[in-house]
Structure formats: structure tokens, C-alpha cells
XYZ file of C-alpha atoms in Angstrom:
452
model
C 110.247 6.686 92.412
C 107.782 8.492 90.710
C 104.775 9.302 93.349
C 101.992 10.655 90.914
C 100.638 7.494 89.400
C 100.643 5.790 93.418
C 98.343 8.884 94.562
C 96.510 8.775 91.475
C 95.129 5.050 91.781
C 94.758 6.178 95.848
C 92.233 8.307 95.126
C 90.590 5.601 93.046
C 90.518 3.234 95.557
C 89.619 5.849 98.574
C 86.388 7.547 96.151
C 85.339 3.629 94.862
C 85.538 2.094 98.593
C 83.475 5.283 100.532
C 81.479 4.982 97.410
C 80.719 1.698 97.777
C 79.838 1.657 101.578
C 77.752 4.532 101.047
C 75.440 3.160 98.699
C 75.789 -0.070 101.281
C 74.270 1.750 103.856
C 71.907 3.366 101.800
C 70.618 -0.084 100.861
C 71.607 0.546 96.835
C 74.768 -2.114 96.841
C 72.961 -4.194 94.222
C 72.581 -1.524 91.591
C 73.677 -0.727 88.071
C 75.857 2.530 89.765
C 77.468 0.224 92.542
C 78.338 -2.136 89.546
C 80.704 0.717 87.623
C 82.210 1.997 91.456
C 82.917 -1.634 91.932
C 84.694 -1.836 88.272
C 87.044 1.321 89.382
C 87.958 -0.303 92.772
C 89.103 -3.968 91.309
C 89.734 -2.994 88.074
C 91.546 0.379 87.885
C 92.576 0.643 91.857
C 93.642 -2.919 92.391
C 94.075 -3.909 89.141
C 96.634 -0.723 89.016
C 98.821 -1.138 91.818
C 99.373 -4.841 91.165
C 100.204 -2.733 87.566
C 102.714 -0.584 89.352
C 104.144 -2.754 91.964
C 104.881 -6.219 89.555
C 106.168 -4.578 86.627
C 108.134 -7.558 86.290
C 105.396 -9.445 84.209
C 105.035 -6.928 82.079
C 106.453 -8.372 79.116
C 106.730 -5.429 76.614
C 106.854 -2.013 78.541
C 109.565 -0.600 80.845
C 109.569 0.496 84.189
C 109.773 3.975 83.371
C 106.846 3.680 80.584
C 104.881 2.084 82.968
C 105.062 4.780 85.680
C 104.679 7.707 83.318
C 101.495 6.718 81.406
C 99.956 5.284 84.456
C 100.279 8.618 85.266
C 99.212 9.866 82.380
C 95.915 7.695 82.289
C 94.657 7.478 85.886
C 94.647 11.431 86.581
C 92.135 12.388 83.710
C 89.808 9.491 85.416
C 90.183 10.848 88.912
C 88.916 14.267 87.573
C 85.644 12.688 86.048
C 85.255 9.723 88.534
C 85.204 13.040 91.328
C 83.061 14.584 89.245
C 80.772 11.623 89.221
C 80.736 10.631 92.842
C 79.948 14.495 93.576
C 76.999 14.184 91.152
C 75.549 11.312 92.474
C 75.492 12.072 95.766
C 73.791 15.686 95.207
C 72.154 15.660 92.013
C 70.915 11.911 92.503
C 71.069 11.587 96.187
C 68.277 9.012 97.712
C 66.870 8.318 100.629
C 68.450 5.333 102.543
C 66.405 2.179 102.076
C 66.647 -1.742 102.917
C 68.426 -3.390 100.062
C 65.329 -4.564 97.997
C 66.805 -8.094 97.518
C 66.507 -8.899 101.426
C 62.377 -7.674 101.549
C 60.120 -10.022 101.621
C 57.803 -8.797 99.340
C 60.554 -8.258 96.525
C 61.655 -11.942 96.718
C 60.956 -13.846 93.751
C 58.533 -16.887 93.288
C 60.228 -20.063 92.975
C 59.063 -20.485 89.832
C 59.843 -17.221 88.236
C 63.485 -17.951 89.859
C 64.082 -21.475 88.379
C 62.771 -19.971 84.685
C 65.155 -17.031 85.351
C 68.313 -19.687 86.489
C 67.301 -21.962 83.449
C 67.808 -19.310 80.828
C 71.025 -18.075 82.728
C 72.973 -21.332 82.630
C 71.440 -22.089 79.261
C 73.293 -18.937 78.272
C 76.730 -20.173 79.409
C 76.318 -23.499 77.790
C 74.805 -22.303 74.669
C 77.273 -19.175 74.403
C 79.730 -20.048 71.424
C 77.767 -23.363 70.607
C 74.629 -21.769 69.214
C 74.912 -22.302 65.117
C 71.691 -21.470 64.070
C 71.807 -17.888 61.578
C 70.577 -14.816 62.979
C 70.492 -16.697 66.333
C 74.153 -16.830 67.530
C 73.398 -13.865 70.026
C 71.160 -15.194 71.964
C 73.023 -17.295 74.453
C 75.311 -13.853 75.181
C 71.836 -12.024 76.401
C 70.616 -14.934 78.332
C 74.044 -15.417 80.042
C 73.628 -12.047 81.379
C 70.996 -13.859 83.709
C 73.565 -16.055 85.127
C 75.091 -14.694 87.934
C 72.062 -11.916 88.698
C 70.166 -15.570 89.505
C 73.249 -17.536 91.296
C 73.298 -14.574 93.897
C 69.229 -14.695 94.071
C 69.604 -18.265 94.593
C 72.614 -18.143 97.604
C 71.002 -15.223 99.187
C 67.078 -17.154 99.436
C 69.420 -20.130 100.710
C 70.871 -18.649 102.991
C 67.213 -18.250 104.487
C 65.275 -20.519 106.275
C 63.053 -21.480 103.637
C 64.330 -25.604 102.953
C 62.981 -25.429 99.442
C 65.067 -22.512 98.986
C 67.974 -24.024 100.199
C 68.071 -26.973 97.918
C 67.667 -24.970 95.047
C 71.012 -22.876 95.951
C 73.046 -25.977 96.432
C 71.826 -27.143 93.339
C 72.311 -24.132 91.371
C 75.955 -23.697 92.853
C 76.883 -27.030 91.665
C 75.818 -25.553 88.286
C 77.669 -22.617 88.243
C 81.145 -24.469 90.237
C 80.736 -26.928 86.927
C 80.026 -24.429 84.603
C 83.321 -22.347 86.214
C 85.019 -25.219 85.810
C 84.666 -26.665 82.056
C 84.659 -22.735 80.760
C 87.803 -21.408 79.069
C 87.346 -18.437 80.796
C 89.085 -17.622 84.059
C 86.749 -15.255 85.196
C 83.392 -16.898 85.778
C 84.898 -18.729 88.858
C 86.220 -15.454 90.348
C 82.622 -14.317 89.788
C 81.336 -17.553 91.379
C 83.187 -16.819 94.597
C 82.342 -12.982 94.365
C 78.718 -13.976 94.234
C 79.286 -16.335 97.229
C 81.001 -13.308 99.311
C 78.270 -10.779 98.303
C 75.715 -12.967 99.289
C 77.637 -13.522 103.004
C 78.232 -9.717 103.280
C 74.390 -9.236 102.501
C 73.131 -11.851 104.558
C 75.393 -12.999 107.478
C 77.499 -9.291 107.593
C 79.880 -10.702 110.686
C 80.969 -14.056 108.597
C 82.877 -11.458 106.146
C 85.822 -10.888 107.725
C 86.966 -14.592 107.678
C 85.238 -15.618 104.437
C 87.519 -12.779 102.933
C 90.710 -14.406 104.119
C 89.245 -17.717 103.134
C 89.011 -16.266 99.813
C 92.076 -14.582 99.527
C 93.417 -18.134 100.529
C 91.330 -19.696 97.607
C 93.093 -17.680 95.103
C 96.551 -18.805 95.524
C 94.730 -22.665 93.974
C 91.929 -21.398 91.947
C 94.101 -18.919 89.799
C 96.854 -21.249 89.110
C 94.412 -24.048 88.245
C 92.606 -21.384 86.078
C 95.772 -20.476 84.432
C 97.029 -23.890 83.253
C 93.216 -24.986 82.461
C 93.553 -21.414 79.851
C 96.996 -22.657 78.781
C 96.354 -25.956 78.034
C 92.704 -26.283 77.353
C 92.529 -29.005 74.701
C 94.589 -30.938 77.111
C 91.733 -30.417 79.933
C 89.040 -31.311 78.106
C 91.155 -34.707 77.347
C 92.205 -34.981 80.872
C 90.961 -32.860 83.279
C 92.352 -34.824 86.615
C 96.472 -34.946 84.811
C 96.141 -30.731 85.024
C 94.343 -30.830 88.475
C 97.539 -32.994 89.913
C 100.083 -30.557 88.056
C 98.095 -27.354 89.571
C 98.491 -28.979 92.822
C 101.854 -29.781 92.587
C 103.074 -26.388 92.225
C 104.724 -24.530 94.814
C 103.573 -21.658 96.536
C 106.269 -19.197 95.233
C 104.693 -20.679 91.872
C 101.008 -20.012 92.950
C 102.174 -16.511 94.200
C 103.854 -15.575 90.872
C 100.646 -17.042 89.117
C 98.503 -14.555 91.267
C 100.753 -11.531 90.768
C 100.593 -12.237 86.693
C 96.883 -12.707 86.882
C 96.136 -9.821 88.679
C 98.694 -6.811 87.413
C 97.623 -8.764 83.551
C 93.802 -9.503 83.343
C 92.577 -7.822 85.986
C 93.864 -4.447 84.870
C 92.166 -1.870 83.131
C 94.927 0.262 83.682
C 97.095 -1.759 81.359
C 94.468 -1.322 78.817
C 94.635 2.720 79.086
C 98.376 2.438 79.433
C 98.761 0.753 76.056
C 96.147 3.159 74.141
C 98.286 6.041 74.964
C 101.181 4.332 74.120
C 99.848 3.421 70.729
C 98.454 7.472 70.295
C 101.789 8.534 70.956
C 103.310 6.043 68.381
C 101.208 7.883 65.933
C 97.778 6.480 66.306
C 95.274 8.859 65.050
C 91.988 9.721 67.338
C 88.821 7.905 65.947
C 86.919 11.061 67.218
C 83.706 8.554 68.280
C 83.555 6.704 64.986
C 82.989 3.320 66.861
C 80.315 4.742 68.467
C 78.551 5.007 65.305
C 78.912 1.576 65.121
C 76.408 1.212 68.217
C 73.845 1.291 65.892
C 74.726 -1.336 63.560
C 75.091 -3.575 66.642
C 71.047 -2.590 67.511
C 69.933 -4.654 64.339
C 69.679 -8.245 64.175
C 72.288 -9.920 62.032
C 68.446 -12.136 60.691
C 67.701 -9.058 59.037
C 70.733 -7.667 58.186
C 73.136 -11.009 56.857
C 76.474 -8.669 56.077
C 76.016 -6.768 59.641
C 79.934 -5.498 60.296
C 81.944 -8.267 62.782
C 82.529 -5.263 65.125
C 83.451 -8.003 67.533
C 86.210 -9.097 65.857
C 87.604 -5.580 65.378
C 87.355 -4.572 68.650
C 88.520 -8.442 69.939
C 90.857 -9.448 67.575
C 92.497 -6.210 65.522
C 92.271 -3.203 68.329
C 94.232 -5.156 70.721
C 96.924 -6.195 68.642
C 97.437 -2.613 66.535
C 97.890 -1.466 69.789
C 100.173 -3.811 71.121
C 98.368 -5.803 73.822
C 98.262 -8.671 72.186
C 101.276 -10.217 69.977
C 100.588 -10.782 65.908
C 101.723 -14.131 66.192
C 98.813 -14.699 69.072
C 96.029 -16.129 66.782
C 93.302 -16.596 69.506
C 93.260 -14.884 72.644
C 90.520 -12.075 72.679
C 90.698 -9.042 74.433
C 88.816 -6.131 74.372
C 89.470 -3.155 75.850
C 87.535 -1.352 78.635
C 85.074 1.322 77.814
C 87.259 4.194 78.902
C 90.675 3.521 77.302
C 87.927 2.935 74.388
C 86.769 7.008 75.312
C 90.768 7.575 74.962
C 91.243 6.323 71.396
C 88.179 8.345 70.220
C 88.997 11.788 72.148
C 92.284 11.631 73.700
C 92.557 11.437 77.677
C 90.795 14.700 77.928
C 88.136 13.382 76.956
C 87.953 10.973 79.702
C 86.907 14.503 81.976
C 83.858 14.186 80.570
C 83.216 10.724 79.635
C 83.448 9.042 83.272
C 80.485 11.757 84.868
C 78.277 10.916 81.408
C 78.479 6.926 81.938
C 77.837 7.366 86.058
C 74.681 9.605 84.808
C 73.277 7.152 82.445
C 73.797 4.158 85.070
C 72.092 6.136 87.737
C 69.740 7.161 85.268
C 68.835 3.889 85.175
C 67.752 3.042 88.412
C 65.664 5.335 88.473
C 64.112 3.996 85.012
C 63.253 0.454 86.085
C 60.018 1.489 88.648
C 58.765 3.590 85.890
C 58.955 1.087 83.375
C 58.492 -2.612 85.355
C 54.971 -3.352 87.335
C 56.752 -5.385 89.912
C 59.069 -4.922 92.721
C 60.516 -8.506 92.251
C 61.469 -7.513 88.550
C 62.813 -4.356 89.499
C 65.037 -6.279 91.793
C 65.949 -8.552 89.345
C 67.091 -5.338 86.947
C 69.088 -3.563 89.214
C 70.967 -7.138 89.894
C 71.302 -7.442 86.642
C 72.598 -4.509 85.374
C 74.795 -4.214 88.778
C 76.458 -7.264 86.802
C 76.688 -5.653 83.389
C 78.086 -2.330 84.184
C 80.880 -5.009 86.325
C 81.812 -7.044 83.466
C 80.989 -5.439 80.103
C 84.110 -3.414 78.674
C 83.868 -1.688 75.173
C 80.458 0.595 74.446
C 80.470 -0.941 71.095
C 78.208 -3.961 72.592
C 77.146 -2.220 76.028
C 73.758 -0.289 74.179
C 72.544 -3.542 72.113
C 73.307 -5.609 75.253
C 71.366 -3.298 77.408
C 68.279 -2.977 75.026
C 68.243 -7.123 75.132
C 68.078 -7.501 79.070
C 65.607 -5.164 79.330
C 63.350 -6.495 76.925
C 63.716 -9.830 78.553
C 62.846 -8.701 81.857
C 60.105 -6.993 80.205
C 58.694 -10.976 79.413
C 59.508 -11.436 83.413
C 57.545 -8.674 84.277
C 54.561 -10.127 81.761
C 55.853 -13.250 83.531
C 54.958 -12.138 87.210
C 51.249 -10.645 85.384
C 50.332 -14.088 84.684
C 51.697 -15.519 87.866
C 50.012 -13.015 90.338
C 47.062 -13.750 87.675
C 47.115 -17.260 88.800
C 48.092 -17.271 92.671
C 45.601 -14.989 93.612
C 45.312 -11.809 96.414
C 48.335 -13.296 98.118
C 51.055 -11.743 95.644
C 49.304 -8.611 95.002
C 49.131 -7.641 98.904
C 52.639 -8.572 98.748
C 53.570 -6.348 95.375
C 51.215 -3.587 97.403
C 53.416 -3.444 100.522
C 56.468 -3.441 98.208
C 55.150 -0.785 96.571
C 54.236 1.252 99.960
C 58.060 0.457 100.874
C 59.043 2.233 97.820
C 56.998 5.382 98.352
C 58.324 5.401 102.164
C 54.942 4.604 103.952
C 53.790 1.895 106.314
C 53.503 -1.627 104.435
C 50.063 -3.532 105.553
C 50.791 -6.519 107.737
C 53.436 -9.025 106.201
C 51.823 -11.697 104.412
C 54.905 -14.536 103.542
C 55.406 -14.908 99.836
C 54.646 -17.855 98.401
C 56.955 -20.484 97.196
């Protein structure tokens, strides 16, 4: 057995994990960095061995073509993921704070939280739905809301604040029935991953034994999520006739289902695997022409009607020129993550470089949200936000325009929290003063509770 592409995605996983409970113990988990080390640990550590180890679902590749362009892929992005995680923790090294979200005078009004939750699950219902020209890309910024708020909403509930606490049950019933009528698999993984992040945050010695709970979860949410995917039009018909067939499968069933999930879809290693794969067929490098495209995607399409579909290039044509998806597949949508993206435009190589640049940007930006927000409860709110986006979001294509939108809409929140300290009084701005002090490292006043 070939040993390179195992050590490889070890490194991943050992850099992402002390990575990730670094910034932990700094107090910077919920930040736009943390977001991309957590996308290398599921996606390209996890996601990889589950590659390597059931080769078995892989329905087009070999063993042997497997193991040798893992290989190929993983050890240009543990070069630059090294070279990141030595960057950030000597070129952008911070002191170690309390994780903003848990300080009192970072918490969000109740009001500014239920606007915020509104517009979130608006999003999600909207997203797809929305008809109206120049307006169809809306509910895709506003969805980026979603689970920044569901997390807000567990962790306040979590509290002992009663008000708070009805407002997370309610807005988990939300999000479990938005999870559950969405054609999309993920959002209920992301559900329960807000749930656990909330419980590591909050009650840190419940985590051992919600993880196995979890881990439990999976072998019935997955397979329910698969044959909901599958058979869609027949769920929307009959919801309860595919919850009794998902529970009537067996556990060697659910297991397979798990395996296929997780070496398939939650694989970014795949993804890489079947770029170089198509650039050895003959593919030709793009040499960054779809980033050129970023700028096309920075216009609305209500002022510019014949705006290139770049989404359904990079959705609908990348994926199956390259083999990932079948020709005769005429709907799935897939595309491809942001570094086998850096591959087809400059060749592994150029994955060296690419990884540091993307770490430097997101870092970058944490540093950008005091300088550009007045208050420590939208500054929160950001770095929650983007935490989420640098997750989820795969090709660069979509990552900049994206990115502009949230932060002009947390720009409004920010006007939002002017006009609510505005009307509330000295309360608040004691409040945004001691968050401030936090931030600077002195002494805050005397806590004054913020008002709900």
C-alpha cells in the first residue's frame, strides 16, 4: 500500500486540529481563519481518508488512481497550509482573549437578533423561489445570516436569560424544519454542528457525550437525507412513506449510506483528485481566467441584463468536463472547492502559493471588522459570519461578490445598533465602552447587564 497520500492527509488533520485548539484557547474559534482550518480538517482530512479507505464507492476511478493523485493533490496543500499556519501564528499572532460571543457586552439586543434571524431564514425560504429580475440574489446573501444567527440564538439559550431561551427553541424548530423540507443534505449537518459548537462553547464538559450522540445521529440523519435527495418529488408528496423506508433500513445499510456520504460529498479531495485527472487527460490550464470573472459577478445582473451565468459554468459544465458528474446527470450541481479551482488555473504548484494567500486575506479580515464596524456586537456578528462563509463557500468565482454583500449588510446592522443605542439610552453605550476597553486589553467599568 502506498503510504504517501495516508501521511499526507495526517499532516492535514494534525496542523487543522492544533490549529483549531489554538485559536480555541486564544478565544478566536468563531472567526473567518478558524472557518478555512475547520474546512481542511472535515473536508480535506476527513473527507480524504474516508476517500482512501472506501474506495469502493468510488464509481469511476481505480484503486491505484485514487492513491496516486491523492498523492499528488494533498502534498502541494500541506506545503502552503504549513506555510499558512506558520504565518499566522508569527506574522498575525494575537493576544489570547475571551471568545467575544460569550461577553456580555458583545451580546446582541433581542431585537437586533430577531431582525438578524428573520432575514436569515427568509434567505433559505426565499433562496431559489425569488422571481423578481435583478433580484434573484438576494435570498443567497441573506441566507448567509442563517446559521451565524441559529448559533447566536443556542448559545444566549443556553443562558439564563428565559426570554432568550424561548427564542432558541423557537428558532431551532425553524432551522430542524427548514433542514428538513431543503433538498440539500447539508443544512442539517450544519444544524447539528451549530448545536455542538454552541455545547463546546458553552457547557465544554457536555462535549464528549454530545459527540458520540452525534456520531450516533448520523447513522439516521444521513440515510434519511440521502433518500429525501433521491427521491425528492416523492417527499414533498409524502414525506412520512420515506421517513418509514429510512427507518426500515438496516444498519449495514445506514453504515454503507454514511461511508458513501462521507468519502462522496464531504470530500474535497475527490474534487482535486478529479482536476488532475482531467489536466492529465489533456485539460489545458485556465492560467486565472475565471478569476477575471470575479468582476463580472461584482455587478448587479439589474444593471447589467446579459451578466455571464458563471454559475452554471462552474455548477453545471466544470463538473461534468471533468468527470465528476455523468453527462446523462441533468441536475445535480456541484461545484468544486476553491483550491482544486487554484489547480485548473495554475497547476498543483500553484496551490504552494495559493493556500498562504487565502489564510492571509481571511486573517486579514479579522483584523478589518474593528476598523470598519462601531460596535462590538456587529463585529461579533462578522467574524460569525464569515467563520461560516470561509466553511461552506467553495469556488472564488462567487466568494468576492458574496463577501462584498455580507459586509454591506452588516454595515445596515451596525447603522442598526446607531439607532438602537440612539433609542435605549447610556445603558448600551457603557456596555459598547467596556467592550471596547476589553478589546484594547484594559479594565472594563463595572458590568452593567445588557438589555433585552
Amino acid at each position: 500500500m502506498n503510504r504517501y497520500p495516508f501521511i499526507a492527509l495526517s499532516c492535514l488533520l494534525a496542523l487543522s486540529s492544533w490549529s483549531l485548539w489554538t485559536r480555541y484557547r486564544q478565544g478566536r474559534l468563531l472567526t473567518p481563519a478558524s472557518g478555512l482550518h475547520l474546512q481542511i480538517l472535515i473536508f480535506f482530512g476527513i473527507g480524504g481518508f474516508a476517500f482512501l479507505m472506501f474506495q469502493d464507492v468510488e464509481p469511476k476511478l481505480s484503486s491505484a488512481d485514487v492513491t496516486r493523485f491523492t498523492a499528488i493533490c494533498c502534498w502541494p496543500l500541506v506545503i502552503g497550509y504549513s506555510v499558512a499556519v506558520i504565518l499566522e501564528n508569527y506574522w498575525f499572532r494575537l493576544k489570547t482573549q475571551e471568545e467575544l460571543v460569550l461577553l456580555r457586552g458583545y451580546k446582541l439586543p433581542t431585537d437586533i437578533l430577531f431582525i438578524l434571524t428573520f432575514l436569515g431564514d427568509a434567505g433559505y425560504f426565499l433562496d431559489g423561489r425569488l422571481k423578481m429580475h435583478g433580484l434573484e440574489a438576494i435570498p443567497a446573501y441573506l441566507k448567509e445570516l442563517f446559521f451565524p444567527c441559529l448559533l447566536l440564538s443556542i448559545i444566549y439559550g443556553l443562558s439564563k436569560t428565559d426570554s432568550r431561551r424561548s427564542f432558541a427553541v423557537f428558532q431551532f424548530l425553524i432551522a430542524l424544519t427548514i433542514a428538513i423540507i431543503s433538498p440539500w443534505r447539508s443544512v442539517m449537518v450544519y444544524v447539528g454542528a451549530a448545536i455542538w459548537m454552541a455545547i463546546l462553547l458553552t457547557r465544554p464538559r457536555w462535549i464528549a457525550w454530545v459527540s458520540i450522540l452525534g456520531l450516533f445521529a448520523l447513522l439516521y440523519v444521513i440515510p434519511m437525507q440521502n433518500l429525501k435527495k433521491a427521491n425528492y418529488e416523492q417527499f414533498q408528496m409524502n414525506p412520512w412513506s420515506l421517513v418509514q423506508e429510512g427507518l426500515g433500513l438496516s444498519m449495514s445499510e445506514r453504515t454503507q449510506d454514511l461511508e458513501r456520504f462521507v468519502a462522496i460529498r464531504v470530500n474535497y479531495v475527490r474534487e482535486s483528485v478529479y482536476v488532475e485527472h482531467s489536466l492529465e487527460s489533456g485539460q489545458a490550464l485556465l492560467h486565472g481566467e475565471t478569476y477575471k470573472n470575479i468582476i463580472y459577478q461584482l455587478v448587479p445582473r439589474m444593471f447589467w441584463h446579459e451578466k455571464p451565468e458563471m454559475a452554471y459554468w462552474a455548477g453545471f459544465e466544470l463538473p461534468r468536463s471533468i468527470g465528476l458528474l455523468g453527462k446523462d446527470d441533468l441536475y445535480t450541481s456541484w461545484a468544486v472547492n476553491m483550491f482544486a479551482e487554484a489547480a485548473y488555473n495554475f497547476g498543483q504548484s500553484g496551490i504552494i502559493w495559493f493556500v498562504p494567500v487565502v489564510f492571509m486575506l481571511a486573517l486579514g479580515m479579522e483584523r478589518l471588522f474593528p476598523k470598519i464596524y462601531k460596535f462590538p456586537q456587529t463585529i461579533v456578528v462578522a467574524n460569525i459570519t464569515f467563520f461560516y462563509f470561509f466553511l461552506a463557500q467553495t469556488t472564488m468565482i462567487f466568494i468576492v461578490s458574496i463577501a462584498v454583500a455580507i459586509l454591506f449588510i452588516l454595515k445596515l446592522v451596525d447603522w442598526a445598533m446607531l439607532y438602537f443605542e440612539s433609542a435605549t439610552g447610556p445603558a448600551v453605550n457603557a456596555n459598547r465602552k467596556n467592550a471596547n476597553s476589553r478589546r484594547r486589553g484594559r479594565m472594563p467599568s463595572p458590568a452593567i447587564s445588557n438589555p433585552e
